[in-house]
Short mmCIF file of C-alpha atoms and ligand atoms in Angstrom, two decimals:
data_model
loop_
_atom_site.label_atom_id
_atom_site.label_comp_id
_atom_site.label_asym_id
_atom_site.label_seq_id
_atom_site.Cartn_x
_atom_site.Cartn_y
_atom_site.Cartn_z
CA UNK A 1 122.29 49.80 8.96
CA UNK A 2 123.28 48.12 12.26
CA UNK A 3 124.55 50.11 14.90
CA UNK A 4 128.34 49.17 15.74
CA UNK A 5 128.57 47.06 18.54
CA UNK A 6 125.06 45.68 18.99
CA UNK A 7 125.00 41.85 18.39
CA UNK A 8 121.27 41.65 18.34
CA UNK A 9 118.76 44.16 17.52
CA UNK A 10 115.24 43.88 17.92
CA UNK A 11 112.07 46.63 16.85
CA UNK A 12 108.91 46.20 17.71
CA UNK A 13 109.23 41.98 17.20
CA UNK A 14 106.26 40.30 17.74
CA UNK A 15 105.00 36.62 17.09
CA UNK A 16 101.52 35.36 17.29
CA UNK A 17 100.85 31.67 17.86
CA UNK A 18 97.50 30.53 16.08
CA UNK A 19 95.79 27.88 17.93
CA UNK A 20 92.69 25.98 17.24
CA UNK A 21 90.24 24.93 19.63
CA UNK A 22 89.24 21.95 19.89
CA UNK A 23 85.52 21.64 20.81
CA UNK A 24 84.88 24.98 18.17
CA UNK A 25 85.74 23.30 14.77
CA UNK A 26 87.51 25.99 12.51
CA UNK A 27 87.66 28.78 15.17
CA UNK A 28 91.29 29.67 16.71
CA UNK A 29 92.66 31.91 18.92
CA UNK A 30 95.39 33.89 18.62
CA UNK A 31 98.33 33.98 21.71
CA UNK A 32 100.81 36.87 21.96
CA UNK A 33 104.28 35.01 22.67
CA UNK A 34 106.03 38.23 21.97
CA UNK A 35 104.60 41.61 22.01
CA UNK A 36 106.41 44.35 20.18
CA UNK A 37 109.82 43.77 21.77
CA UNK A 38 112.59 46.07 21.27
CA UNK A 39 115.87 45.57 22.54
CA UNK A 40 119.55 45.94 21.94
CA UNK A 41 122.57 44.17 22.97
CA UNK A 42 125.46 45.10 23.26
CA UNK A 43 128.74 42.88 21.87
CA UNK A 44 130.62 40.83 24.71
CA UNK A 45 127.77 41.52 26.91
CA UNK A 46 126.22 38.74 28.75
CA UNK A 47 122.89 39.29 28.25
CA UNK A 48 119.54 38.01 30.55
CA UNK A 49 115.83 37.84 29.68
CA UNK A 50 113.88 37.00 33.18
CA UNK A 51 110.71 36.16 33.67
CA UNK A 52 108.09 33.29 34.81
CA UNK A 53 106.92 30.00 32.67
CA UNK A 54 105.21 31.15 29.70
CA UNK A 55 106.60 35.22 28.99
CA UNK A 56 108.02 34.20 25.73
CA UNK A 57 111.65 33.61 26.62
CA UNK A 58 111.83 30.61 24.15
CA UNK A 59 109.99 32.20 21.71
CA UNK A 60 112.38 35.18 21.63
CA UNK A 61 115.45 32.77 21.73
CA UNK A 62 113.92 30.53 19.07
CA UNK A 63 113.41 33.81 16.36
CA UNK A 64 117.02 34.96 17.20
CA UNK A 65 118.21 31.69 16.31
CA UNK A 66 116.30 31.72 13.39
CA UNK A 67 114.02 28.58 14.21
CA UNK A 68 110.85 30.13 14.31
CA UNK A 69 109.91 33.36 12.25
CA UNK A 70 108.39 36.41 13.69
CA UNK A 71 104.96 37.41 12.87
CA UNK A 72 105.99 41.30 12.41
CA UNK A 73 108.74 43.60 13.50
CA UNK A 74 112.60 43.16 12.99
CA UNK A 75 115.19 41.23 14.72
CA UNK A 76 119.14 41.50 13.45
CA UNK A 77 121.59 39.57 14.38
CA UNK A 78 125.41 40.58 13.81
CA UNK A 79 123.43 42.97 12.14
CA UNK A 80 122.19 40.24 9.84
CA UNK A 81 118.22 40.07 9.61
CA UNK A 82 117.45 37.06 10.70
CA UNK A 83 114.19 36.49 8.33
CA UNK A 84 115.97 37.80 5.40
CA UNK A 85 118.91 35.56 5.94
CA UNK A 86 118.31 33.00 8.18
CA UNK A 87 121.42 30.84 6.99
CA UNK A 88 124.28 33.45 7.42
CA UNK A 89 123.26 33.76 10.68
CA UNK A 90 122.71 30.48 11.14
CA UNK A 91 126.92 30.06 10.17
CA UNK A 92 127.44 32.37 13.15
CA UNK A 93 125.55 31.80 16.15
CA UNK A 94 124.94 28.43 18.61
CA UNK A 95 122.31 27.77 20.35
CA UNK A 96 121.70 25.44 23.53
CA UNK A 97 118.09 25.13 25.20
CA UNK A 98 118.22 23.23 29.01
CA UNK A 99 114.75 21.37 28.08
CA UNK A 100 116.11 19.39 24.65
CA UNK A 101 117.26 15.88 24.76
CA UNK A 102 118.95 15.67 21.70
CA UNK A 103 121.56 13.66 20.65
CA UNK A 104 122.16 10.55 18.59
CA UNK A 105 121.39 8.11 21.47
CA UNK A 106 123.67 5.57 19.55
CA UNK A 107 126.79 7.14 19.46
CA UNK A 108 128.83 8.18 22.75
CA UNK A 109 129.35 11.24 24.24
CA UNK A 110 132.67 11.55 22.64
CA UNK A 111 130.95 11.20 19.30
CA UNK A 112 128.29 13.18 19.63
CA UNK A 113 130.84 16.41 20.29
CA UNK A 114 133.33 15.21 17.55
CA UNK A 115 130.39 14.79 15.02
CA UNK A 116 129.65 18.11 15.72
CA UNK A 117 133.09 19.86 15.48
CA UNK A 118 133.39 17.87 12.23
CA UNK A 119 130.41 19.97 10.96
CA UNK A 120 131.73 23.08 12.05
CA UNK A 121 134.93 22.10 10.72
CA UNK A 122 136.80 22.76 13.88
CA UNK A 123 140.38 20.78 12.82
CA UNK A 124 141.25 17.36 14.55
CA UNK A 125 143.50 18.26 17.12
CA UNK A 126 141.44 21.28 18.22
CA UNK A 127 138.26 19.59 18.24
CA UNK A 128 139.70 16.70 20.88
CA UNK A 129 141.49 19.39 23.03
CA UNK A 130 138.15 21.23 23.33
CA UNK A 131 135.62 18.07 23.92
CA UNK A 132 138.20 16.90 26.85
CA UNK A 133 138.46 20.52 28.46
CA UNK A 134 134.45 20.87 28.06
CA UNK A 135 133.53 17.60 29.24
CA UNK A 136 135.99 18.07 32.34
CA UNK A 137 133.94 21.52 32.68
CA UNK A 138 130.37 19.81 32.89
CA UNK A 139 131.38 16.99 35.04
CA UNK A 140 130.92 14.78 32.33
CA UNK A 141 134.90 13.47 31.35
CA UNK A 142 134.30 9.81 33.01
CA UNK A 143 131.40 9.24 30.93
CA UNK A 144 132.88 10.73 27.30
CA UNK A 145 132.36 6.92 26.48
CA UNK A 146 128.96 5.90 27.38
CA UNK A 147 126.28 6.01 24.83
CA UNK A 148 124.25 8.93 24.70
CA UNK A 149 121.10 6.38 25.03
CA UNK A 150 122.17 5.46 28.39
CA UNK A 151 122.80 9.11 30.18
CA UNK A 152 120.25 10.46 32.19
CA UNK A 153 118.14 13.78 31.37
CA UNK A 154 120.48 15.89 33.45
CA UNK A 155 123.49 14.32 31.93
CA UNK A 156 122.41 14.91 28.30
CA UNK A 157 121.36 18.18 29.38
CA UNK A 158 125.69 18.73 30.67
CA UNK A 159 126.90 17.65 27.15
CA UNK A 160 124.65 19.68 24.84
CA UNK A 161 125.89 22.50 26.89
CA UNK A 162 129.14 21.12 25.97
CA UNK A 163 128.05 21.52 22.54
CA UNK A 164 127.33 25.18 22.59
CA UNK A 165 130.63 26.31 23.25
CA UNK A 166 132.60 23.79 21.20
CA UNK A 167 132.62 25.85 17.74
CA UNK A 168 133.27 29.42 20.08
CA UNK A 169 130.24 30.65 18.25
CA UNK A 170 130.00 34.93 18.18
CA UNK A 171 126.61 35.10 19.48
CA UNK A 172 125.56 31.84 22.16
CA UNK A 173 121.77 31.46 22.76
CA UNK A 174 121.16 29.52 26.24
CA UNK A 175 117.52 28.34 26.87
CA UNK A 176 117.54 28.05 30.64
CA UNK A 177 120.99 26.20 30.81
CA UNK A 178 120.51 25.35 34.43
CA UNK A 179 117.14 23.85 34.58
CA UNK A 180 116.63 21.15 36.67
CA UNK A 181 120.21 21.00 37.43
CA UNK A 182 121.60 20.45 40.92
CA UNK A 183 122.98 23.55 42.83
CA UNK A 184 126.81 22.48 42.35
CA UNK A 185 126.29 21.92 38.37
CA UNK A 186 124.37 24.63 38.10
CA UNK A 187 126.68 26.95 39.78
CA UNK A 188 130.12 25.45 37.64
CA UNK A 189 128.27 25.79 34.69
CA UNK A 190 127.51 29.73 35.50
CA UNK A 191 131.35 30.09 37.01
CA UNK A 192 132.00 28.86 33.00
CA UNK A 193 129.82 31.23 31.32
CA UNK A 194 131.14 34.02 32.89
CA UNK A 195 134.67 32.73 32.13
CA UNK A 196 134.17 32.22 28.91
CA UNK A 197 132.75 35.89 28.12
CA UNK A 198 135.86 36.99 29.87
CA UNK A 199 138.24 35.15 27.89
CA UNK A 200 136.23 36.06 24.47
CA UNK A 201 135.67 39.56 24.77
CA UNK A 202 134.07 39.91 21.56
CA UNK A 203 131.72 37.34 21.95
CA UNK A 204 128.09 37.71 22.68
CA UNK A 205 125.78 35.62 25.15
CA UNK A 206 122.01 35.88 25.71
CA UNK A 207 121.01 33.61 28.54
CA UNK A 208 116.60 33.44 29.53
CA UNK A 209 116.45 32.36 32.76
CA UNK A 210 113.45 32.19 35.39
CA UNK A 211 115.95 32.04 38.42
CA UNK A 212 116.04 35.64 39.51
CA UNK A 213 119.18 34.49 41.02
CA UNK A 214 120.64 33.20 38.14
CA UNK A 215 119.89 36.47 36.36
CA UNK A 216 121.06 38.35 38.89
CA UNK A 217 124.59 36.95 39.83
CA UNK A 218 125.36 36.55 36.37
CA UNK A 219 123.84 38.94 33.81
CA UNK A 220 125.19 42.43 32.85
CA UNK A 221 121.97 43.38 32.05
CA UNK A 222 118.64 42.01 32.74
CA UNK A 223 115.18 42.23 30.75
CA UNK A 224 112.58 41.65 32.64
CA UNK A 225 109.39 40.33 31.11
CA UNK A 226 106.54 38.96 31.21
CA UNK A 227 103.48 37.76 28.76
CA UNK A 228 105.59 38.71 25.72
CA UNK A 229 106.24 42.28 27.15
CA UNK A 230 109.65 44.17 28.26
CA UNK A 231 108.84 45.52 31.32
CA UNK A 232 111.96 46.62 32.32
CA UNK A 233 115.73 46.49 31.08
CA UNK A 234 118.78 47.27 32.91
CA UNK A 235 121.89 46.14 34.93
CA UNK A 236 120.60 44.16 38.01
CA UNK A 237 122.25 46.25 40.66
CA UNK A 238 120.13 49.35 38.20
CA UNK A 239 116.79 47.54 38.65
CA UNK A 240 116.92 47.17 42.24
CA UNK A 241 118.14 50.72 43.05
CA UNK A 242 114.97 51.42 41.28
CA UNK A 243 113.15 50.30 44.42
CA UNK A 244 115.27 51.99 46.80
CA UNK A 245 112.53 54.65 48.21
CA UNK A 246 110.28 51.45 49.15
CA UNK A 247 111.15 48.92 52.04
CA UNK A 248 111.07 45.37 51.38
CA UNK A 249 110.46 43.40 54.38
CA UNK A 250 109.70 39.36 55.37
CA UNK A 251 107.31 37.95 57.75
CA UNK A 252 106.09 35.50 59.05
CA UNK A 253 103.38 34.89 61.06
CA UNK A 254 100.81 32.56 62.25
CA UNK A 255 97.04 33.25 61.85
CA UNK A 256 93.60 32.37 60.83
CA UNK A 257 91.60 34.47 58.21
CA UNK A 258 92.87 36.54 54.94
CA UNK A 259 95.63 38.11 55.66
CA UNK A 260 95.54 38.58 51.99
CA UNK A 261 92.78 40.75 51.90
CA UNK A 262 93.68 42.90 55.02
CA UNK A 263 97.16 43.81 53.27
CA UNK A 264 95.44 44.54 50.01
CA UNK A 265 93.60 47.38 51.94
CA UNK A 266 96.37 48.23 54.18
CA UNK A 267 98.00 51.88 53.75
CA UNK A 268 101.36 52.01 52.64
CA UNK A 269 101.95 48.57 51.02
CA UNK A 270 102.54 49.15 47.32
CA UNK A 271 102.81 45.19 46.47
CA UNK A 272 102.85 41.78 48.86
CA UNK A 273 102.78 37.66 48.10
CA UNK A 274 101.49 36.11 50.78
CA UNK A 275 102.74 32.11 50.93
CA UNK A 276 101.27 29.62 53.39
CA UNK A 277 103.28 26.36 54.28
CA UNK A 278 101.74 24.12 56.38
CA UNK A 279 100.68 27.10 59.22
CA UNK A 280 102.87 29.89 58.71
CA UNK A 281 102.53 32.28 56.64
CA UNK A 282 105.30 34.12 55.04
CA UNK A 283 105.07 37.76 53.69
CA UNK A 284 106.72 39.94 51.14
CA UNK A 285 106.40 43.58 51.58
CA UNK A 286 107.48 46.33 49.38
CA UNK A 287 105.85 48.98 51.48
CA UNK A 288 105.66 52.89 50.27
CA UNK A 289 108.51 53.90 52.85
CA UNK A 290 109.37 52.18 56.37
CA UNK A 291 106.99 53.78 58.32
CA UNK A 292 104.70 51.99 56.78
CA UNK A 293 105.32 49.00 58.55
CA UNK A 294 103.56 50.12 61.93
CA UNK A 295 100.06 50.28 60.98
CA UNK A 296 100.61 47.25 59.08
CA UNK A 297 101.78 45.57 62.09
CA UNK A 298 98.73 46.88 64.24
CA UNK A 299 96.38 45.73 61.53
CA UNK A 300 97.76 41.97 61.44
CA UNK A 301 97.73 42.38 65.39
CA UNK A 302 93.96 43.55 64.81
CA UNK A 303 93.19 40.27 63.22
CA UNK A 304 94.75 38.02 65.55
CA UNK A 305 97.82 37.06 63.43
CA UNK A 306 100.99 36.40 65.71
CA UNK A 307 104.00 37.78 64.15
CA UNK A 308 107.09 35.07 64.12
CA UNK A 309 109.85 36.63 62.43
CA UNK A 310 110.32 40.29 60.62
CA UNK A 311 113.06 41.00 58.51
CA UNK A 312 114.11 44.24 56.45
CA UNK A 313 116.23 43.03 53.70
CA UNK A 314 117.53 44.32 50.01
CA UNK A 315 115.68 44.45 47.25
CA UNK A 316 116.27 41.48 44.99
CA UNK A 317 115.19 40.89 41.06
CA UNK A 318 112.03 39.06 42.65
CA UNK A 319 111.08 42.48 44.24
CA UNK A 320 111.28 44.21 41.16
CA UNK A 321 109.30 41.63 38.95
CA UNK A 322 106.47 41.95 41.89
CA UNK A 323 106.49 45.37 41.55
CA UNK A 324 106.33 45.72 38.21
CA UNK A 325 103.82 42.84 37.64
CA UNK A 326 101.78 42.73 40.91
CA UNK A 327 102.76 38.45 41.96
CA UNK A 328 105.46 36.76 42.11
CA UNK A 329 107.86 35.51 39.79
CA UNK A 330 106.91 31.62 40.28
CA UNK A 331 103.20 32.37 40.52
CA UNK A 332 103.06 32.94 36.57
CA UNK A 333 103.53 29.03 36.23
CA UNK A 334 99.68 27.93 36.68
CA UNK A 335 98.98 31.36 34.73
CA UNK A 336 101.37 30.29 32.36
CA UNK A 337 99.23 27.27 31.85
CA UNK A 338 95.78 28.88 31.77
CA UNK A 339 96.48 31.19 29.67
N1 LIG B 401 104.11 26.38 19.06
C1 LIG B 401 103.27 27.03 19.85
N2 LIG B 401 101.95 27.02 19.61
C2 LIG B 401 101.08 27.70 20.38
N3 LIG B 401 101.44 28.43 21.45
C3 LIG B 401 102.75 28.48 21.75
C4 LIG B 401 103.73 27.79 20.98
N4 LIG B 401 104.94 28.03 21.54
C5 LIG B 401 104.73 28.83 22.58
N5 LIG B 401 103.41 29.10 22.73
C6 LIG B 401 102.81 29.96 23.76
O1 LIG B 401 103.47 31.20 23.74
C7 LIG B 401 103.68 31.69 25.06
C8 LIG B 401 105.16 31.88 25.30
O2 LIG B 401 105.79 30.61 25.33
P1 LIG B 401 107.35 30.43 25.53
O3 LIG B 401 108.07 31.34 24.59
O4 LIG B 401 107.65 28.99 25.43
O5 LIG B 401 107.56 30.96 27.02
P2 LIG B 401 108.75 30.67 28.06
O6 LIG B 401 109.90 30.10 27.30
O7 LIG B 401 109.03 32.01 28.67
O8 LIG B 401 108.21 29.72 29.07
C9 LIG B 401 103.01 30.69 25.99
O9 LIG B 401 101.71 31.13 26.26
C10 LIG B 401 103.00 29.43 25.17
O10 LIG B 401 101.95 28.60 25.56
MG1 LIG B 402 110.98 28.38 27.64
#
């Protein structure tokens, strides 16, 4: 039995991608996308899963939305098992992922939308009120006649986000909405998430994101996780109180040798990224208490590094991914790719 309220439900879900290599005929390996995750959320919540390139985010999305199936565990949605019965919860759901291009490149904009509505058998008059409020939402109402063939990736990206919330599905799956937006889209299409959830109550979104900002400003809650795990799961402003013994601090400063290695032996610092650009380089500190911060200084003195700027700030979702996983949230991209 579901629990009442939850719209999805997961125990122990897990999927294994099989892959063959290529210069070993007939031997694979196996890759973890998910590894025994087990969440719950909760209905009208606006859900986020956070975490670098490569954690499983799509994966997850993908067996919630019943396109892929997982290799073991559960995962319900609407209390519906979505292996058992892929199609009712097919009826139910929408799903939008920022990386697809789809559409019929033939048709216009307009089209595209109204085809859709038509197979969600949203009535006439409702489906045109909806596609002229939604494309006015994603900046995309002078162009509801150009063919879908001639918008560019960002555009097509604005109108099958469009798409997503024209048949005011129960449960909405977004696959990194903003990607490779600009700031201004990317920020009204948040501003209409948010809106949306507050205007449908009972509805349910679950939004994977790797912009801690994204996650942070706009999620109720917050998984964190990385290389199919859950690290951590919690309301944003929960996570970072969860640092709040530790200091985080910024730095910069100008210097020859590894700094890298003289904070990894340093008393007192529990986790640091270290980023050069072009001379500088800037630090990030989560150091045991403040305190700490005075032999560190001496030691970077020690090895000749100038110190340019020093900041204490708040924690942010960054800080808590580097805490939990030891780098930073946009180093798992070449990891992501090695792995
Ligand atoms: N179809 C597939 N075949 C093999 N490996 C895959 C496949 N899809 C995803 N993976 C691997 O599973 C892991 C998780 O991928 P994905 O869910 O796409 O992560 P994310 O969306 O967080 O970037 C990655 O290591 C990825 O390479
Ligand atoms: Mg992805």
């Amino acid at each position: 039995m579901a629990l009442q309220g939850f719209s999805i439900e997961t125990q122990d879900l897990t999927r294994v991608f099989r892959v063959k290599r290529r210069e070993a005929r007939g031997q694979s390996r196996e890759i973890v996308a998910l590894d025994r995750v087990t969440l719950t959320v909760r209905r009208g919540e606006l859900f986020g899963v956070l975490g670098p390139n490569g954690a499983g985010k799509t994966t997850l999305i993908k067996i919630l939305a019943t396109l892929l199936s997982p290799t073991s565990g559960t995962a319900r949605v609407l209390g519906i098992d979505v292996a058992q019965n892929p199609w009712e919860v097919r009826r139910r759901i929408g799903m939008v992922s920022g990386g697809e291009s789809s559409g019929y490149g033939l048709l216009t904009v307009e089209e595209n939308l109204w085809m859709f509505a038509q197979f969600y058998g949203i009535p006439g008059r409702e489906a045109r009120r909806r596609i002229r409020e939604l494309l006015a939402i994603v900046g995309l109402a002078d162009r509801a006649r150009t063919k879908v063939y001639h918008l560019s990736s960002g555009m097509r990206q604005k109108m099958n986000f469009a798409r997503g919330f024209l048949t005011e599905p129960e449960v909405l799956f977004l696959d990194e909405p903003t990607i490779g937006l600009d700031v201004g889209t990317a920020r009204a299409l948040r501003t209409y998430i948010r809106e949306w959830l507050d205007e449908h109550p009972d509805r349910t979104i679950l939004l994977t994101t790797h912009y801690m900002h994204e996650a942070d400003e706009l999620c109720d809650r917050v998984a964190i996780i990385d290389r199919g795990r859950v690290l951590a799961c919690d309301a944003p402003a929960a996570l970072k109180r969860g640092l709040q013994g530790e200091a985080v601090f910024r730095l910069t400063v100008d210097g020859e040798g590894d700094l890298g290695a003289l904070l990894a032996n340093a008393h007192g610092v529990v986790r640091f990224t270290a980023e050069a650009r072009d001379g500088p380089t800037e630090l990030s500190l989560i150091l045991a208490d403040e305190g700490a911060l005075v032999p560190v200084l001496a030691a970077l003195q020690g090895a000749g590094a100038r110190l340019l700027s020093l900041e204490k700030r708040e924690p942010t979702l960054e800080d808590v991914f580097l805490r939990l996983v030891g780098r930073a949230l946009s180093e798992g991209e070449a990891d992501a790719a090695s792995r």
